[in-house]
Coordinates of C-alpha atoms in Angstrom, one line a residue:
X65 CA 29.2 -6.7 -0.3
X66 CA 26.9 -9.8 -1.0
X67 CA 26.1 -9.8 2.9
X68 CA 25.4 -6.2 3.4
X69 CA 23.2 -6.3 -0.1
X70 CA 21.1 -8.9 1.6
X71 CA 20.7 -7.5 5.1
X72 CA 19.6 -4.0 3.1
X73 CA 17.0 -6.4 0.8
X74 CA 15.6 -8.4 4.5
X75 CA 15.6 -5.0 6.0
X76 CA 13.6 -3.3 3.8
X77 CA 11.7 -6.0 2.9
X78 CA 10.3 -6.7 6.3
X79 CA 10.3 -3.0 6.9
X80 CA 7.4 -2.4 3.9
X81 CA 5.4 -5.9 4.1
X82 CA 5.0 -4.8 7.5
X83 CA 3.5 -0.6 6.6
X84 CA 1.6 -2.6 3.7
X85 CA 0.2 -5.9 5.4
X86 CA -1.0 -7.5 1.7
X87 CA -2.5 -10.5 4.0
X88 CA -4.9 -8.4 5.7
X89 CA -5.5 -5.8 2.8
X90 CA -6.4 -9.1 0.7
X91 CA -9.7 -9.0 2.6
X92 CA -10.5 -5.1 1.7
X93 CA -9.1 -6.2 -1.8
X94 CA -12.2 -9.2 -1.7
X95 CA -14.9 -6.9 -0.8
X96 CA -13.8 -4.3 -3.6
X97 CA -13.4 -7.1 -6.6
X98 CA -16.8 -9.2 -5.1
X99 CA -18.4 -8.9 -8.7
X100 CA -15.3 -9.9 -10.2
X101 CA -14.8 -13.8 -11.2
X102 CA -11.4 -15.4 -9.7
X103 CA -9.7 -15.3 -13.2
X104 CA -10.7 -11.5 -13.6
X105 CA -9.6 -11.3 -9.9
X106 CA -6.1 -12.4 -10.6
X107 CA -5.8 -10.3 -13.3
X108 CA -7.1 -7.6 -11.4
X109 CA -4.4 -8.5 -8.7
X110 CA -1.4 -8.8 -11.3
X111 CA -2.1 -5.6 -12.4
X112 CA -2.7 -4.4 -8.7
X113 CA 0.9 -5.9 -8.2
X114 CA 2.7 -4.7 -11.5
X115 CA 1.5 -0.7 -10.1
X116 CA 3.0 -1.3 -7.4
X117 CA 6.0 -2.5 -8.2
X118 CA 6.3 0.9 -10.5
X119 CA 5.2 3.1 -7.3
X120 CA 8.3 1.5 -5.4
X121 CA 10.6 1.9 -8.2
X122 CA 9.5 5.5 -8.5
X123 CA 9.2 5.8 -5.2
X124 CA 12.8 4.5 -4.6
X125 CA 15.1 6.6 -7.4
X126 CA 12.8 9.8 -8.0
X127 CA 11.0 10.1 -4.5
X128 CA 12.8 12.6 -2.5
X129 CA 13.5 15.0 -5.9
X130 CA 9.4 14.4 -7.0
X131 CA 8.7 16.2 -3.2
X132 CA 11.4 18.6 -3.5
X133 CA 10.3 19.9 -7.0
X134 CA 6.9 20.4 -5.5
X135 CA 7.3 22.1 -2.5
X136 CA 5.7 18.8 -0.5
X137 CA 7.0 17.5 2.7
X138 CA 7.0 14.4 4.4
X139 CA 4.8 15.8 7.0
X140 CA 2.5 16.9 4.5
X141 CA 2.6 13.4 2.5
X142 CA 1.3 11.4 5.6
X143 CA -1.4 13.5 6.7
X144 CA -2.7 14.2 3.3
X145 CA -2.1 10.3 2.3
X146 CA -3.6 9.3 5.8
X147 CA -6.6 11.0 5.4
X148 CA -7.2 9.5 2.0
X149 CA -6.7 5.9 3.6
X150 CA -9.0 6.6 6.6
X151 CA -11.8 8.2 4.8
X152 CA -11.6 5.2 2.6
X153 CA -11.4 2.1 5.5
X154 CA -14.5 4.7 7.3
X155 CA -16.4 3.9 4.1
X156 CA -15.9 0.2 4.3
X157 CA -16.5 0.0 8.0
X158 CA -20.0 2.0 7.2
X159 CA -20.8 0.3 3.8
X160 CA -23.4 -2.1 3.4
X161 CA -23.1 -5.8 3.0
X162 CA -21.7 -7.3 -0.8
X163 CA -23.6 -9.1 -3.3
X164 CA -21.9 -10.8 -5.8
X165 CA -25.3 -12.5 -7.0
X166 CA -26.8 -8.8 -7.7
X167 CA -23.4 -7.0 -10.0
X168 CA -22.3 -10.3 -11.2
X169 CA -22.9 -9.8 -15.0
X170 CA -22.7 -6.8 -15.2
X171 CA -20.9 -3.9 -18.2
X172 CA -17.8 -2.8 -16.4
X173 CA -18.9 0.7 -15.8
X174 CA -16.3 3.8 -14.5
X175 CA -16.7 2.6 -10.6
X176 CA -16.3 -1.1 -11.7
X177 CA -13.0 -2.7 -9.9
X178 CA -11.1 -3.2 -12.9
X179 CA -11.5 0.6 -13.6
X180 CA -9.7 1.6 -10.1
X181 CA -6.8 -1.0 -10.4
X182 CA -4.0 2.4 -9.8
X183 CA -6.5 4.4 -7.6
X184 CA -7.3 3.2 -5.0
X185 CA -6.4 -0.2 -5.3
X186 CA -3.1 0.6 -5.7
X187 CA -2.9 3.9 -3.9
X188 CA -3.6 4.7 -1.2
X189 CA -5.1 1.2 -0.6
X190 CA -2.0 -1.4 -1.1
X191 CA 1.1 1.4 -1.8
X192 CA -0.6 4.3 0.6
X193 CA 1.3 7.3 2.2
X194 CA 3.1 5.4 4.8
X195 CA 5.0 3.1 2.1
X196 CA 5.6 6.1 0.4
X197 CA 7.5 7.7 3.1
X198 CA 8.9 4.2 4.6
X199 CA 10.7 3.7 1.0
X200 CA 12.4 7.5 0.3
X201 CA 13.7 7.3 4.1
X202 CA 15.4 4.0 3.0
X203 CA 17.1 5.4 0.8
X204 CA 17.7 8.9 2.0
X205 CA 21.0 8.1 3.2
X206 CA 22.1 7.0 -0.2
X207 CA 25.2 8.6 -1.6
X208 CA 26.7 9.4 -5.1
X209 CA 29.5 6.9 -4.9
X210 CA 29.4 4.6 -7.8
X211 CA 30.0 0.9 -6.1
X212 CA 27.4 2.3 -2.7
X213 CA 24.3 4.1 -5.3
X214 CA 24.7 0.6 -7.1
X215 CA 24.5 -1.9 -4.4
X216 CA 21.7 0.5 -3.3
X217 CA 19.7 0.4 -6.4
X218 CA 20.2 -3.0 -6.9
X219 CA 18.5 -3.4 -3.0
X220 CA 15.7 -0.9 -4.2
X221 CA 14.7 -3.5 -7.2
X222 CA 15.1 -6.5 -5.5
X223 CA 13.1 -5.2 -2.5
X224 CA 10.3 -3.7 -4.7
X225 CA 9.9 -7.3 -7.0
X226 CA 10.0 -9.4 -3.7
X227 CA 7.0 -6.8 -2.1
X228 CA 5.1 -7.0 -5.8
X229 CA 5.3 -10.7 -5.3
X230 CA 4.1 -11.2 -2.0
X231 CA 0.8 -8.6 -3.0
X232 CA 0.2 -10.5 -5.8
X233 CA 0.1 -13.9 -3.9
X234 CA -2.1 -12.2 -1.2
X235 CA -5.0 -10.8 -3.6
X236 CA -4.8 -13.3 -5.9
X237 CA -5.6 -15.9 -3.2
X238 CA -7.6 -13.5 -1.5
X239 CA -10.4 -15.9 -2.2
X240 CA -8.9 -19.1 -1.3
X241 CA -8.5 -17.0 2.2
X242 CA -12.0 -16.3 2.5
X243 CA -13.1 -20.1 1.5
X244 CA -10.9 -21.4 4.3
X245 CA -13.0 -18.6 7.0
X246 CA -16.3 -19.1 5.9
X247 CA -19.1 -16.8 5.1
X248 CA -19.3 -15.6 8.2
X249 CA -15.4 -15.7 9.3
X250 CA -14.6 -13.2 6.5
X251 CA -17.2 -10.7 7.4
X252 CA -15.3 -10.4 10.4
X253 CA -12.2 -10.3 8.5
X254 CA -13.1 -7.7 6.6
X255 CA -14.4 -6.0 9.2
X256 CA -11.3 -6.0 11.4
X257 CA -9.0 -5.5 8.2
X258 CA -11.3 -2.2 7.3
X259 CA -10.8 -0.9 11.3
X260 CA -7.1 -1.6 10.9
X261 CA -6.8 0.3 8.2
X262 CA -8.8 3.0 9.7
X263 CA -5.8 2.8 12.7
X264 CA -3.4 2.7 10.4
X265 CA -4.6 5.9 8.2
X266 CA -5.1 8.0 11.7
X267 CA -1.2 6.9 12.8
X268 CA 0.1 8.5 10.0
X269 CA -1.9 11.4 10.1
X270 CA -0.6 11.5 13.7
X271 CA 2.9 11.0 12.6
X272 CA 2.6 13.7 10.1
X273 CA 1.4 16.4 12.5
X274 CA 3.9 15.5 15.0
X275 CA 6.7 15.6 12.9
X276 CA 5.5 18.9 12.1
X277 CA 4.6 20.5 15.3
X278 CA 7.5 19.4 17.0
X279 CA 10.1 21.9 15.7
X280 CA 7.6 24.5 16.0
X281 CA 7.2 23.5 19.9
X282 CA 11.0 23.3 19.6
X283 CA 11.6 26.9 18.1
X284 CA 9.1 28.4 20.9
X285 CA 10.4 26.8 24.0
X286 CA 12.6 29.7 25.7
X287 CA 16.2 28.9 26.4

């Protein structure tokens, strides 16, 4: 039990880090929290962290029913979710160049950072369609046998504290990463994190649709 309990934790462990990427999203999480000192930062990133760990957990026991109740399929989860996160990495790619100096100072006002910690730091940002949909299929397979829907949820919690962990780490040292680049190294950082989040929000808007299309192209090939 102990070893199958771990495998299920590595597995989807590796499987989310991976859909999330906190490493490179620390960047994006920079540019967004530039007027933000490193101690307000951290908080900023604890509570970035603590929201997500509640969208995993949410995500992980009262996903799949959530969708069911309201009539929304996977299909529609991605390319809904993925246009949110590509509209939002376009924006970055487009926006103009930070300055700390300028907002540094200033009332927190309803676009300040601290204001947006769930949306869209959270989601779609950090916890965005494709975790989402990555976390109810891990569990879709789960069944309502007592000693298997415990080892499962135990998996779920441990998985979702280990990912809230590792997010926390990445935006709260999110400025320690840029020191180490330079000025000039993290523009490009940014840059390229922005662009791969761009990639990443048009996959799963591609993913959606062809999840969705195929059965249709299915149902009208002639036998």
């Amino acid at each position: 039990m102990i070893s199958s309990l771990t495998s299920d934790i590595l597995f989807g462990f590796t499987g989310l880090i991976s859909i999330i990427n906190p490493f490179a999203i620390a960047f994006v999480f920079l540019d967004r929290t530039d007027s933000l000192s490193d101690l307000e930062r951290a908080a900023l990133a604890k509570r970035v962290s603590i929201n997500s760990l509640c969208v995993l957990l949410v995500v992980f026991f009262l996903g799949t029913p959530i969708l069911h109740f309201f009539g929304i399929s996977i299909e529609a989860l991605r390319i809904g979710g993925g246009l949110a996160v590509a509209v939002s990495a376009w924006n970055m790619l487009n926006a103009p160049e930070t300055r700390a100096a300028e907002t540094a100072g200033k009332p927190i006002d309803p676009d300040h950072p601290m204001s947006r910690a769930f949306f869209p730091l959270t989601v779609p940002l950090t916890t965005g369609p494709g975790t989402i949909a990555t976390a109810i299929a891990l569990n879709a397979n789960r069944t309502h046998k007592l000693s298997e829907f415990v080892t499962s949820s135990i998996a779920s919690v441990a998985i979702s504290l280990l990912v809230a962990v590792v997010i926390y780490f990445s935006y709260s040292r999110a400025a320690y990463f840029a020191h180490y680049l330079g000025k000039e190294g993290t523009k490009v950082a940014l840059r390229v994190s922005a662009f791969l989040l761009l990639c990443i929000g048009v996959q799963i808007i591609l993913t959606g649709l062809s999840e969705f299309l195929t059965p249709l192209a299915g149902a009208r090939a002639p036998n």
